């Protein structure tokens, strides 16, 4: 599943080619390709100034999606990721990726903070305040039983508080 959005030619990476459709949506990948939209909602007045950042997101979407998949795999132990990236929202210094289930009717957000020219995972669905070193966090590593993972995860949250 990793690198599923690797074909950069299927993304609009030139800010001058971006345009608003349907009131507040900006396609960064056409419906025929990956069908991914940035929904500006209340930020549509800022569209012109956001164009370079939207194009930057498009250039980095594969890396962001890979991070979401890796976090899911380490946290849940599941190698499959039956979700497609459908929408992206921009909120000040945060980029929210909204995933929709491909097998079950569900959706959830993955939040990245953009600071100092890099994206940092901050939230995955209901899991908030993800530490910067989440890849090394013991609660996310190893092949534990689901019950052990739940206990370890809760213990880790309590420890971080």
XYZ file of C-alpha atoms in Angstrom:
161
model
C 0.000 0.000 0.000
C 2.882 2.383 0.618
C 3.594 4.868 -2.168
C 0.119 4.510 -3.638
C 0.087 8.244 -4.451
C 3.624 8.222 -5.857
C 2.809 9.305 -9.416
C 3.428 13.031 -9.088
C 2.261 13.569 -12.693
C -1.274 12.822 -11.498
C -1.206 15.853 -9.179
C -1.512 19.559 -9.834
C 1.810 20.855 -8.531
C 1.882 24.163 -10.402
C 0.115 26.790 -8.255
C -1.024 28.682 -11.355
C -3.029 25.663 -12.553
C -5.044 25.367 -9.344
C -8.627 26.601 -9.445
C -11.675 26.644 -7.211
C -14.686 24.558 -8.251
C -18.008 23.949 -6.492
C -17.573 27.043 -4.330
C -14.609 26.017 -2.148
C -12.973 22.885 -3.619
C -9.578 22.710 -5.279
C -8.744 19.473 -7.095
C -5.101 18.556 -6.583
C -5.695 15.306 -8.477
C -8.378 14.855 -11.116
C -11.375 12.585 -10.710
C -9.859 10.256 -13.311
C -6.681 9.889 -11.268
C -6.778 9.946 -7.451
C -9.785 12.285 -7.070
C -8.361 14.245 -4.124
C -9.775 17.640 -3.200
C -8.606 20.411 -0.895
C -11.731 21.971 0.623
C -10.990 25.558 1.562
C -14.319 26.112 3.328
C -13.970 29.448 5.137
C -10.489 30.060 3.625
C -11.618 30.527 0.009
C -10.916 34.282 0.198
C -7.291 33.338 0.855
C -7.106 31.067 -2.188
C -4.529 33.114 -4.109
C -2.141 33.262 -1.163
C -2.711 29.549 -0.370
C -1.955 28.326 -3.911
C 1.774 27.700 -3.281
C 1.001 25.805 -0.060
C -1.708 23.716 -1.753
C 0.766 22.811 -4.518
C 3.336 21.959 -1.819
C 0.793 19.617 -0.180
C 0.189 17.968 -3.568
C 3.935 17.377 -3.972
C 4.095 15.812 -0.487
C 0.851 13.823 -0.447
C 2.587 10.465 -0.941
C 4.815 11.059 2.094
C 1.846 12.197 4.229
C -0.205 9.153 3.221
C 2.747 6.835 3.879
C 3.061 8.320 7.378
C -0.651 7.737 8.048
C -0.375 4.133 6.862
C 2.758 3.506 8.914
C 1.165 4.913 12.072
C -1.899 2.722 11.508
C 0.257 -0.373 10.991
C 2.378 0.266 14.095
C -0.593 1.185 16.259
C -3.120 -1.435 15.135
C -0.822 -4.218 13.951
C -2.850 -4.372 10.725
C -0.883 -4.441 7.492
C -3.919 -3.508 5.396
C -5.119 0.090 5.154
C -8.625 -0.068 3.623
C -9.065 3.702 3.353
C -8.733 6.216 0.541
C -7.699 9.814 0.939
C -10.649 11.913 -0.221
C -10.455 15.411 1.237
C -7.847 17.747 2.621
C -8.554 20.735 4.842
C -6.163 23.530 5.764
C -6.498 25.175 9.168
C -3.803 27.713 9.993
C -0.663 25.554 10.460
C -2.509 22.227 10.266
C -3.315 20.018 7.317
C -6.154 17.559 7.870
C -6.388 14.499 5.628
C -9.827 12.922 5.606
C -9.900 9.218 4.826
C -12.972 7.238 3.801
C -13.322 3.490 4.282
C -13.266 1.291 1.190
C -14.823 -1.735 2.899
C -16.800 -0.196 5.769
C -18.721 3.075 5.672
C -16.447 5.120 7.915
C -14.310 8.221 7.804
C -11.664 9.784 10.010
C -9.152 12.596 9.997
C -5.386 12.568 10.223
C -3.875 15.870 11.331
C -0.384 17.068 10.486
C 1.190 20.227 11.803
C 3.318 22.162 9.332
C 6.243 23.977 10.933
C 9.815 24.715 9.919
C 9.353 23.199 6.458
C 8.154 19.818 7.716
C 4.948 17.974 8.525
C 4.538 16.326 11.927
C 1.774 13.828 12.695
C -0.389 15.169 15.540
C -3.651 13.230 15.436
C -4.894 10.000 13.867
C -8.649 9.482 14.163
C -9.450 9.527 17.884
C -5.777 9.358 18.894
C -4.619 12.857 19.812
C -1.372 14.479 20.918
C 0.840 12.002 19.111
C 4.441 12.513 20.266
C 7.054 13.509 17.702
C 8.946 10.258 18.363
C 5.907 8.012 17.825
C 7.905 5.641 15.614
C 10.159 4.756 18.560
C 7.397 4.752 21.192
C 7.202 1.312 22.835
C 3.402 1.370 22.795
C 3.459 1.205 19.024
C 6.151 -1.402 18.461
C 6.108 -5.162 18.428
C 3.555 -7.899 17.869
C 1.448 -7.777 20.988
C -2.010 -9.177 21.446
C -4.830 -6.662 20.949
C -5.538 -6.648 24.705
C -1.860 -6.044 25.502
C -1.790 -3.241 22.921
C -4.791 -1.567 24.532
C -3.199 -1.806 27.987
C 0.166 -0.563 26.718
C -1.422 2.258 24.791
C -3.443 3.441 27.802
C -0.370 3.118 30.025
C 1.602 5.180 27.485
C -1.029 7.907 27.421
C -1.095 8.095 31.210
C 2.718 8.216 31.256
C 2.783 11.112 28.743
C 0.347 13.121 30.836
